[in-house]
Coordinates of C-alpha atoms in Angstrom, one line a residue:
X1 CA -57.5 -49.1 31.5
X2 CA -59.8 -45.9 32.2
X3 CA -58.2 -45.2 35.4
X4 CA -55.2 -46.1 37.4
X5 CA -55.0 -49.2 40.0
X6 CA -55.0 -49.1 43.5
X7 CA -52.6 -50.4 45.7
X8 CA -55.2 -53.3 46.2
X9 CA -56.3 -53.8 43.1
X10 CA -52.7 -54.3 42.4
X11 CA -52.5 -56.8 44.9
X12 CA -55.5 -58.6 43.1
X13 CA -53.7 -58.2 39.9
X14 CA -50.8 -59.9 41.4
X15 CA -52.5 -63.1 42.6
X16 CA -54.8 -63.4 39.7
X17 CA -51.4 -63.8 37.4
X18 CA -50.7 -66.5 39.2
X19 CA -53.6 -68.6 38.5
X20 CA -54.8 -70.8 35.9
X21 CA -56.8 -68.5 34.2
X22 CA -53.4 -66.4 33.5
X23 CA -52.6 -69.0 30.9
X24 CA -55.9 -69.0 29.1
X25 CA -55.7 -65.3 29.1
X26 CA -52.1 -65.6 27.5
X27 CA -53.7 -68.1 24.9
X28 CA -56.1 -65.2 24.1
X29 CA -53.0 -62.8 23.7
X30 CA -50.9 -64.9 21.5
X31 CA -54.3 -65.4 19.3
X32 CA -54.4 -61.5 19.3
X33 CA -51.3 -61.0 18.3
X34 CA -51.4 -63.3 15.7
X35 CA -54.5 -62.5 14.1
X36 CA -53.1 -58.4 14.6
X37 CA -49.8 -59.5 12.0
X38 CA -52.6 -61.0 10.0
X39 CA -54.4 -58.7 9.4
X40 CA -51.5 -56.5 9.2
X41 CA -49.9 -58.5 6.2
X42 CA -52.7 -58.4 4.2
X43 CA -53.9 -55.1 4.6
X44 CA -49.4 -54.4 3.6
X45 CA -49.6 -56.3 0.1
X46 CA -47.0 -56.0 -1.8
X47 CA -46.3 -52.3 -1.2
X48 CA -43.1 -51.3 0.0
X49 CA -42.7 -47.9 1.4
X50 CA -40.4 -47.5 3.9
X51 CA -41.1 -44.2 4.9
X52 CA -45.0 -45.6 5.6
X53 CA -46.1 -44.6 9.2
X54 CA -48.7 -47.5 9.6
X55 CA -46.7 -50.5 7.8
X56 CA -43.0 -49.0 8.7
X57 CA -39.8 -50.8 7.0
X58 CA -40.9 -54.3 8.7
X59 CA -44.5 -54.8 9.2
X60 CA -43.5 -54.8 13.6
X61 CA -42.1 -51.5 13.1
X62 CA -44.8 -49.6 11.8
X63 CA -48.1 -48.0 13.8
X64 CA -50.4 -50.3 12.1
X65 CA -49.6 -53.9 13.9
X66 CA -49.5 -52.5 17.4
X67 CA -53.0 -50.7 17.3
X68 CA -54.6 -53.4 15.5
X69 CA -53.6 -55.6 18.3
X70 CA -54.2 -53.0 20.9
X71 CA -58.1 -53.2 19.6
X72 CA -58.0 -57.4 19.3
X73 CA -57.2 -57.5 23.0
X74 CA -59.8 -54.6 23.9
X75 CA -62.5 -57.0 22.5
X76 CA -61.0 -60.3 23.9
X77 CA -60.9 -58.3 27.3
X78 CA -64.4 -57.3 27.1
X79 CA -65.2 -60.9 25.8
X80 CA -64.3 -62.7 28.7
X81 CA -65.4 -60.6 31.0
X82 CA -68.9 -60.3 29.4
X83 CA -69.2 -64.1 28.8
X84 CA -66.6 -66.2 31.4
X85 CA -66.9 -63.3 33.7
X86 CA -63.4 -63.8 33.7
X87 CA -61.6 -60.8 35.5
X88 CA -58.8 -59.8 33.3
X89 CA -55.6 -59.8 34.1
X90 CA -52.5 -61.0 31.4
X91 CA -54.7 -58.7 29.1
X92 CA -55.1 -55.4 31.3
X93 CA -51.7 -55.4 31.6
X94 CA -51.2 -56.1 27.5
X95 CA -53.4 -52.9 27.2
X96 CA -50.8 -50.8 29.1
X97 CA -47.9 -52.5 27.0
X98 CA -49.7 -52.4 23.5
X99 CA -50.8 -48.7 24.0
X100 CA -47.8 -47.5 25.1
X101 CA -46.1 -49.4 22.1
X102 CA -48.6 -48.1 19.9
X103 CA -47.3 -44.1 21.1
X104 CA -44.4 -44.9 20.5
X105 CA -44.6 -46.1 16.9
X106 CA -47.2 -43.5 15.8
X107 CA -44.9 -40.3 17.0
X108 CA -41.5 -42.5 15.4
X109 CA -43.0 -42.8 12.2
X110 CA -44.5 -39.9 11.8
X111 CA -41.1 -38.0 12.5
X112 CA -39.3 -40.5 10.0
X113 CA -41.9 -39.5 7.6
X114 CA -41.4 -35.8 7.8
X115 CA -37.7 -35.6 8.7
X116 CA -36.4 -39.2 6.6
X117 CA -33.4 -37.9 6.4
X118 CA -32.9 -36.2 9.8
X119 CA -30.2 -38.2 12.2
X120 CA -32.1 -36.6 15.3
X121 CA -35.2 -38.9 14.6
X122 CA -33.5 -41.7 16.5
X123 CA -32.1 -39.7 19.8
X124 CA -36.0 -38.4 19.8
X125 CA -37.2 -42.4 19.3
X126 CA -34.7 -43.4 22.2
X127 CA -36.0 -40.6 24.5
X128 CA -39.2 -40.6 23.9
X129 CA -39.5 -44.6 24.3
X130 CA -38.2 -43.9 28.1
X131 CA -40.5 -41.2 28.8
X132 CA -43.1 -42.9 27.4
X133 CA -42.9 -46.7 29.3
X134 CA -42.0 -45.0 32.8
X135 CA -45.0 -42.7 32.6
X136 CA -47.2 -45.4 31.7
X137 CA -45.9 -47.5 34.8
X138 CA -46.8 -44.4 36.8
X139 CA -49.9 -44.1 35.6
X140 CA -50.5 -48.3 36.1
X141 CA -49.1 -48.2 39.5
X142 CA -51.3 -44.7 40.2
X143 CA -48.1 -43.1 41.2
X144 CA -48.5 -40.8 38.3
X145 CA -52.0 -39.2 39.4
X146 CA -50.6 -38.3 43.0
X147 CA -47.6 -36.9 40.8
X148 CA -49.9 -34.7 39.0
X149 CA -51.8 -33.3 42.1
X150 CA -48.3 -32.6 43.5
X151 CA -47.3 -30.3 40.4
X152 CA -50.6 -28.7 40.4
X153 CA -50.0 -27.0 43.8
X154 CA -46.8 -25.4 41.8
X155 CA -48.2 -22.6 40.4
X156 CA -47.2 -18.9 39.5
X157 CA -49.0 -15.6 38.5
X158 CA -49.0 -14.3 34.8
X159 CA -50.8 -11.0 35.0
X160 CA -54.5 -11.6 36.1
X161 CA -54.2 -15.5 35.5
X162 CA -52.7 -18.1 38.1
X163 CA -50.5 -21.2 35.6
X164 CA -49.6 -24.6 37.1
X165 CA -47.1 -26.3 36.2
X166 CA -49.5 -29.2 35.5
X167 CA -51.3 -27.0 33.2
X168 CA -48.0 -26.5 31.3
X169 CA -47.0 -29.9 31.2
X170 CA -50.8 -31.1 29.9
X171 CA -50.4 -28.2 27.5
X172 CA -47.3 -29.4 26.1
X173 CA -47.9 -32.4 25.7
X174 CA -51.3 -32.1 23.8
X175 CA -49.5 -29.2 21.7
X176 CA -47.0 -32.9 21.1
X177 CA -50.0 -34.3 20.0
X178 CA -51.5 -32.3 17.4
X179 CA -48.1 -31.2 15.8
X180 CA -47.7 -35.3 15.6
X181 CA -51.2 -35.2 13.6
X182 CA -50.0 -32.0 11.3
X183 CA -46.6 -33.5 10.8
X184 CA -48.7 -37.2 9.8
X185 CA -51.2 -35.3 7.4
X186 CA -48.7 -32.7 5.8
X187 CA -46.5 -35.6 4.8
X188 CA -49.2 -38.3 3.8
X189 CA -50.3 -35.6 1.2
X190 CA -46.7 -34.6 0.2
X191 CA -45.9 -38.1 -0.6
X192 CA -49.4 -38.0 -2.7
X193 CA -49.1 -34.8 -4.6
X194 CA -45.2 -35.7 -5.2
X195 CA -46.8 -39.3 -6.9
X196 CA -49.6 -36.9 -8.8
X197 CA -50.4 -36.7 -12.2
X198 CA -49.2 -33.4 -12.3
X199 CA -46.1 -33.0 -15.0
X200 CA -44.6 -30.4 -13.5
X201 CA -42.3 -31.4 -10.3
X202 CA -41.9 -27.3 -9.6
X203 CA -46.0 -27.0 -8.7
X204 CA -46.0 -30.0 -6.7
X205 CA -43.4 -29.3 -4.8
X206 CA -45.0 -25.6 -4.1
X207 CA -48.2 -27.2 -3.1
X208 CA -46.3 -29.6 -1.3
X209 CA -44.4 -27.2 0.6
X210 CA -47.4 -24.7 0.9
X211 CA -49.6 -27.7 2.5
X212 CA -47.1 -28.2 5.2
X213 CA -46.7 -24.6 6.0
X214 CA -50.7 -24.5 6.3
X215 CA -51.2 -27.5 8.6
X216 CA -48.3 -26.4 10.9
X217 CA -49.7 -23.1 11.3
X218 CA -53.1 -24.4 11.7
X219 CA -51.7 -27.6 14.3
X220 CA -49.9 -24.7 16.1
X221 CA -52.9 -22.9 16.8
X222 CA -54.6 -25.8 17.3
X223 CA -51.9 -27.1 20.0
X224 CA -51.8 -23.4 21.6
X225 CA -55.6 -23.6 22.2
X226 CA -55.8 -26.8 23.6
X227 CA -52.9 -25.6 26.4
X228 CA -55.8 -23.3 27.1
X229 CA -53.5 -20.2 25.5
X230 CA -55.7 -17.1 24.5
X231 CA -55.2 -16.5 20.7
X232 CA -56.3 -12.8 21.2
X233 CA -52.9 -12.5 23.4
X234 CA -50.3 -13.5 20.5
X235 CA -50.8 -9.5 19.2
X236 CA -48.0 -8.8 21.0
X237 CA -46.1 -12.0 20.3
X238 CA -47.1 -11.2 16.6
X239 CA -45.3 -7.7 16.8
X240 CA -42.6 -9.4 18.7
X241 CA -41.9 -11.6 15.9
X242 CA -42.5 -8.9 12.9
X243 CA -39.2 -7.1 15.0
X244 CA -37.4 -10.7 14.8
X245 CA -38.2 -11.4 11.3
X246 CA -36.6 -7.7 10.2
X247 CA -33.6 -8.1 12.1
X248 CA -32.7 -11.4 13.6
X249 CA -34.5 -13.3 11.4
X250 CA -33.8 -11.2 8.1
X251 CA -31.8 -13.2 6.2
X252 CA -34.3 -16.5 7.3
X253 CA -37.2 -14.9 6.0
X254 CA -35.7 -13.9 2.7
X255 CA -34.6 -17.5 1.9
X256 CA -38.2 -18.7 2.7
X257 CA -40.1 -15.9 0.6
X258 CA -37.1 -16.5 -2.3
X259 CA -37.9 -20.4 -2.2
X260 CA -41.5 -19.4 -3.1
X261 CA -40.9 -17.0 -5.8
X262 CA -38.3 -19.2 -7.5
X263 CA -41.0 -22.2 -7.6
X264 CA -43.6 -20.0 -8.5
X265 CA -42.2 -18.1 -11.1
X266 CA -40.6 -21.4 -12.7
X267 CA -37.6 -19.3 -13.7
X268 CA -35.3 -22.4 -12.3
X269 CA -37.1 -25.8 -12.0
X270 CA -36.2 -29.5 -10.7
X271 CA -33.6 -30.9 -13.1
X272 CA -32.6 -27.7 -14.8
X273 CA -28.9 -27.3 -15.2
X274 CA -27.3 -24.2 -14.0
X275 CA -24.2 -22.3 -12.9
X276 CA -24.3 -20.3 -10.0
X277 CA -21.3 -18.5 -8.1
X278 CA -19.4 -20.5 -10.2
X279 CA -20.4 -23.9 -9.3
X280 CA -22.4 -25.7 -12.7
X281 CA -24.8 -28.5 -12.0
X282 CA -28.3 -29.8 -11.8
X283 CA -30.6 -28.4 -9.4
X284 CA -32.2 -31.6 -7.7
X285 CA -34.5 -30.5 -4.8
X286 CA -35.6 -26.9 -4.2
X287 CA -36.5 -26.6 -0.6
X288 CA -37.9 -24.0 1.4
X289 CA -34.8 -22.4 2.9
X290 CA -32.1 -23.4 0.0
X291 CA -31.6 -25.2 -3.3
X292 CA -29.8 -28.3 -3.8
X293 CA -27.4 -28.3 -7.1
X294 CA -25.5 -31.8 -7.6
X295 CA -22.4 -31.6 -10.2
X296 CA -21.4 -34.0 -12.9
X297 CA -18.7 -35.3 -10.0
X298 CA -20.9 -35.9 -7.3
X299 CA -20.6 -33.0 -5.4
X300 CA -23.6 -31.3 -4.0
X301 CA -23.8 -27.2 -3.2
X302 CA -26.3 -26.1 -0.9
X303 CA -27.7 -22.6 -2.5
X304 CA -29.5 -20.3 -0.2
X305 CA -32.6 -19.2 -2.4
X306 CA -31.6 -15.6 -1.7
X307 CA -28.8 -15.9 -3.8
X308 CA -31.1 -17.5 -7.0
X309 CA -33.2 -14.1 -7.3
X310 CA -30.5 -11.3 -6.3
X311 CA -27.3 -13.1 -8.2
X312 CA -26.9 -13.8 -11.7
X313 CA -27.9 -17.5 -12.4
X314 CA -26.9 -19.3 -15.5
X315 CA -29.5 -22.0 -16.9
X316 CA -28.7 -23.9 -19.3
X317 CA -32.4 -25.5 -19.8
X318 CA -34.5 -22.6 -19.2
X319 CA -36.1 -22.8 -23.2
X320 CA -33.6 -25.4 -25.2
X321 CA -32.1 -27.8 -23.0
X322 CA -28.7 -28.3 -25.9
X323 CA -25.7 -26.6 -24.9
X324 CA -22.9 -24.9 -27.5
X325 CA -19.3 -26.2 -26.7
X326 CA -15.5 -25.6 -27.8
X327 CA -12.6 -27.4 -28.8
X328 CA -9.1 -25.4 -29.6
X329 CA -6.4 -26.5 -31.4
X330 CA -3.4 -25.0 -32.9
X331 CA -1.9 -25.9 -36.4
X332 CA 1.5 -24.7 -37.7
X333 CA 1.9 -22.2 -39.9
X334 CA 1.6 -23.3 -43.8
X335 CA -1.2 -25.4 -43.1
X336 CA -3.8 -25.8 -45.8
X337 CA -6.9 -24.3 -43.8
X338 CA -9.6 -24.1 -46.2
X339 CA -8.6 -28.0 -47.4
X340 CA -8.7 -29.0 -43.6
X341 CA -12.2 -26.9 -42.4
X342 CA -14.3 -29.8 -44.2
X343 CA -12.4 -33.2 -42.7
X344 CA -12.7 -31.2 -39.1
X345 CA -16.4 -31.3 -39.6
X346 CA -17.0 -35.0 -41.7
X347 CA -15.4 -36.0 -38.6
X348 CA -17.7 -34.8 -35.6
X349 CA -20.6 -35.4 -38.5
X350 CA -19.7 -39.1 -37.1
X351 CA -20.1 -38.1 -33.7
X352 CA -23.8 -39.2 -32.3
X353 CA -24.6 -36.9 -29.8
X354 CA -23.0 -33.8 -31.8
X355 CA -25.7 -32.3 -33.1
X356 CA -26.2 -32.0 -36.6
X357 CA -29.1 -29.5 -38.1
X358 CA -28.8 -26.0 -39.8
X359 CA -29.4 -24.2 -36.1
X360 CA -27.0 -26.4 -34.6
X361 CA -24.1 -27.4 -37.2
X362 CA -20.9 -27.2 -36.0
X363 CA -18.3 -24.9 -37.0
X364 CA -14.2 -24.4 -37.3
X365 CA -12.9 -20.8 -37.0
X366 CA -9.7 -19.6 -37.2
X367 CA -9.9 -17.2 -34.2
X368 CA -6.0 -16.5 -33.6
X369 CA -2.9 -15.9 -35.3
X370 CA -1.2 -17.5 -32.3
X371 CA 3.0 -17.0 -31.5
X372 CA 3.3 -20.8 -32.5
X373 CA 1.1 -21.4 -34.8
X374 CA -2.7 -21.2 -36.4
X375 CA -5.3 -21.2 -33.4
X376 CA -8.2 -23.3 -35.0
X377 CA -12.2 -23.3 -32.6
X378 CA -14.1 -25.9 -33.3
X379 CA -17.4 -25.4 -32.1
X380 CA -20.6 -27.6 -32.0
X381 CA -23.8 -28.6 -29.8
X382 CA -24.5 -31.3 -27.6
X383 CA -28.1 -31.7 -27.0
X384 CA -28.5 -33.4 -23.4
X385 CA -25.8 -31.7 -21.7
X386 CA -26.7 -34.1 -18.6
X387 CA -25.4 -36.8 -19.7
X388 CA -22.0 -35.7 -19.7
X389 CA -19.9 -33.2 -21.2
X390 CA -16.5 -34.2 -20.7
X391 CA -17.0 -37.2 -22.1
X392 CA -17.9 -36.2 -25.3
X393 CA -15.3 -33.4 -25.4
X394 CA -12.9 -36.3 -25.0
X395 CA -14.4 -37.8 -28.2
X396 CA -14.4 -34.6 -30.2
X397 CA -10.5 -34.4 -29.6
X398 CA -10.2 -38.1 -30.4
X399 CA -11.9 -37.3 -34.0
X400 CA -9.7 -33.8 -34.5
X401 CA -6.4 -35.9 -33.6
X402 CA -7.2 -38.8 -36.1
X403 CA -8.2 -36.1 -38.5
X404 CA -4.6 -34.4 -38.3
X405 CA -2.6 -37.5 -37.8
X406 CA -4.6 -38.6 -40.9
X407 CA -3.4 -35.5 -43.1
X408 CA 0.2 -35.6 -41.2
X409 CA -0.6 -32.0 -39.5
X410 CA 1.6 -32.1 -36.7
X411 CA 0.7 -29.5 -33.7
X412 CA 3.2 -27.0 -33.3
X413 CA 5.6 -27.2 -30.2
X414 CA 6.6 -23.5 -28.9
X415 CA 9.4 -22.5 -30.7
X416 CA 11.5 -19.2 -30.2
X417 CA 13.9 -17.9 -32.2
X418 CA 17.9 -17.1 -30.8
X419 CA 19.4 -14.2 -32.2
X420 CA 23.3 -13.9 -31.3
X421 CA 24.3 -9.4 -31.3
X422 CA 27.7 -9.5 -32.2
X423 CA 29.7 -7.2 -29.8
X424 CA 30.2 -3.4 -30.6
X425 CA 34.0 -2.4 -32.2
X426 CA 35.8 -0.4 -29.7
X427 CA 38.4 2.2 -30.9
X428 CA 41.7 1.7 -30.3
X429 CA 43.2 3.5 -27.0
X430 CA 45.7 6.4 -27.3
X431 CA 48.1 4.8 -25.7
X432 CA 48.4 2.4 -28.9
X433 CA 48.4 4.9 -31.7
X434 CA 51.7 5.6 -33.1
X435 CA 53.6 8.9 -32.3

């Protein structure tokens, strides 16, 4: 389908669908189609990647199926014709259907592979499968062409130039189409330097990140020149955006820049657990804009990066991953303390994850002489503090209870002590003393 149909030609189309050629032709199809899944299948294997822009979730959903079948009827078409000099009908109207299907799955799955977790990818799918089906029945029934010429004759001056609004709408929509082919390229080699041999996660994520930023700028230009745009003219846009960027844009720019510096300094990496602003977690993603920190409950904070390299950050896996914790407990007064130091510490000795060698041994202080009784600090080390650090605080209390319980140490209540003033003597008035 080079060119759109005339109204004749559309009246030829008509009749020839009802002949019986139309059901050899829709023989041919279904052979297409089925060869197309095929071929599909096997090329698939047994990989499953959902966010795939070729094989898609199902193998019908993904870009793959509908351009291999797209191609299957080309050559049928061209068959026919060349050997039956069979004038096609069923399939030039299959071409119209199977490239506009094939549009519409290519620009889907790309934006599903760079935004998966964007909800806007399906208002975008829904939209753009309209736009796209009523513009290729435009373009079948030629309306579209005499559309075009109309929207050519609306034009405006810009300076010395004269733009169309055709020119505009071309432009846009082959600036679509190579932002489509950044989008597709940036995240086909994020995906592949995410699955690299590389150990760090921080330097791919950089080079993933630094890829993107690349091909977008590059597609950009790329889309701005092919709208027939004059690079040389984005000086003033350039200054224009240098003014945005210090004042509008400020606080944008500085989360971008941070994002890079944190990654590239690996100060804080992926899986690192930190406090910040006094939220303590792991830092799971480190995106361009802000960081993500999950905590042991679930809870996710959303960091801007500015924050990472102008606050004070707490990392509790910058050089040793372990992680020094505390236990208080109060004993009454009279208690034998240097009998009961030992049993405190044979008892987390039993502990597993309480670590155990000379750097890391724990310890019982007496840190307070407390208004109820003896304050007693047990301190010792966990060494993956990731795994959870409440639940072995719960078995560290467990052990110190059983410990006193053992040595019948009972943990003083809060006692105060009463003390009754007995009334002062008053002196006997004057009107009681004797004459």
């Amino acid at each position: 389908m080079a060119r759109p149909m005339t109204p004749d030609e559309l009246s030829a189309l008509g009749s020839a669908l009802l002949t019986t050629n139309a059901a050899l032709e829709l023989a041919v199809l279904g052979g297409c189609l089925l060869l197309a899944w095929a071929l599909a299948r096997t090329l698939r294997g047994r990989r499953e990647d959902p966010h795939s822009v070729l094989f898609g979730r199902r193998l019908v959903d993904g870009a793959l199926f509908p351009l291999l079948s797209l191609g299957l009827v080309l050559a049928a078409q061209h068959l026919l014709l060349a050997v039956l000099h069979l004038p096609p009908a069923v399939l030039r109207i299959a071409v119209a259907l199977l490239l506009s299907l094939a549009l519409i799955r290519v620009f889907v799955r790309v934006l599903r592979a760079a935004f998966p977790a964007s909800a806007f990818v399906r208002i975008v799918e829904r939209w753009l499968s309209w736009a796209v089906w009523i513009g290729m029945i435009l373009w079948f029934t030629g309306v579209l062409p005499m559309l075009m010429e109309e929207l050519e004759g609306i034009s405006w001056k810009v300076g010395s130039d004269r733009i169309s609004l055709r020119a505009l709408l071309e432009g846009a929509f082959n600036a679509v189409i190579v932002l489509m082919l950044a989008l597709w390229l940036s995240a086909a080699i994020e995906a592949r330097l995410l699955k690299g041999r590389l150990t760090d996660l921080s330097l791919r994520k950089i080079a993933a990140n630094a890829t993107r930023a690349l091909l977008l700028f590059v597609g950009l230009l790329m889309a701005l020149s092919a709208a027939g745009i004059d690079l040389t003219a984005l000086s003033v846009f350039g200054g224009a955006i240098g003014v945005g960027l210090g004042f509008g844009l400020q606080k944008l720019a500085s989360n971008y820049v941070s994002g890079f510096v944190v990654l590239a300094e690996r100060s804080l990496r992926i899986g690192d657990l930190v406090k910040v602003d006094n939220f303590e977690g792991r830092i799971t993603d480190i995106n361009t804009r802000a960081t993500i920190i999950r905590a042991a409950n679930g809870r996710e904070s959303i960091v801007p990066n500015e924050l990472l390299i102008t606050q004070r950050v707490e990392n509790a896996s910058q050089t040793d991953p372990s992680l020094q914790l505390s236990t208080v407990v109060q004993v009454a007064y009279g208690t034998d303390i240097l009998s009961l130091r030992p049993k405190l510490l044979d008892a987390l000795g039993g502990i597993e994850r309480v670590m155990k060698d000379d750097k890391h041994r724990a310890v019982v202080h007496l840190s307070n002489f407390a208004a109820d009784g003896l304050e007693l600090t047990v301190w010792y080390w966990v060494p993956d503090p990731l795994n959870g650090q409440s639940n072995l605080r719960s078995e560290v209390n467990l052990a110190i209870l059983a410990v006193l319980d053992a040595e019948g140490i009972e943990i003083p209540f809060p006692q105060r002590v009463l003390r009754r003033v007995p009334p002062a003597h008053k002196p006997p008035s004057a009107a009681s003393q004797p004459p």
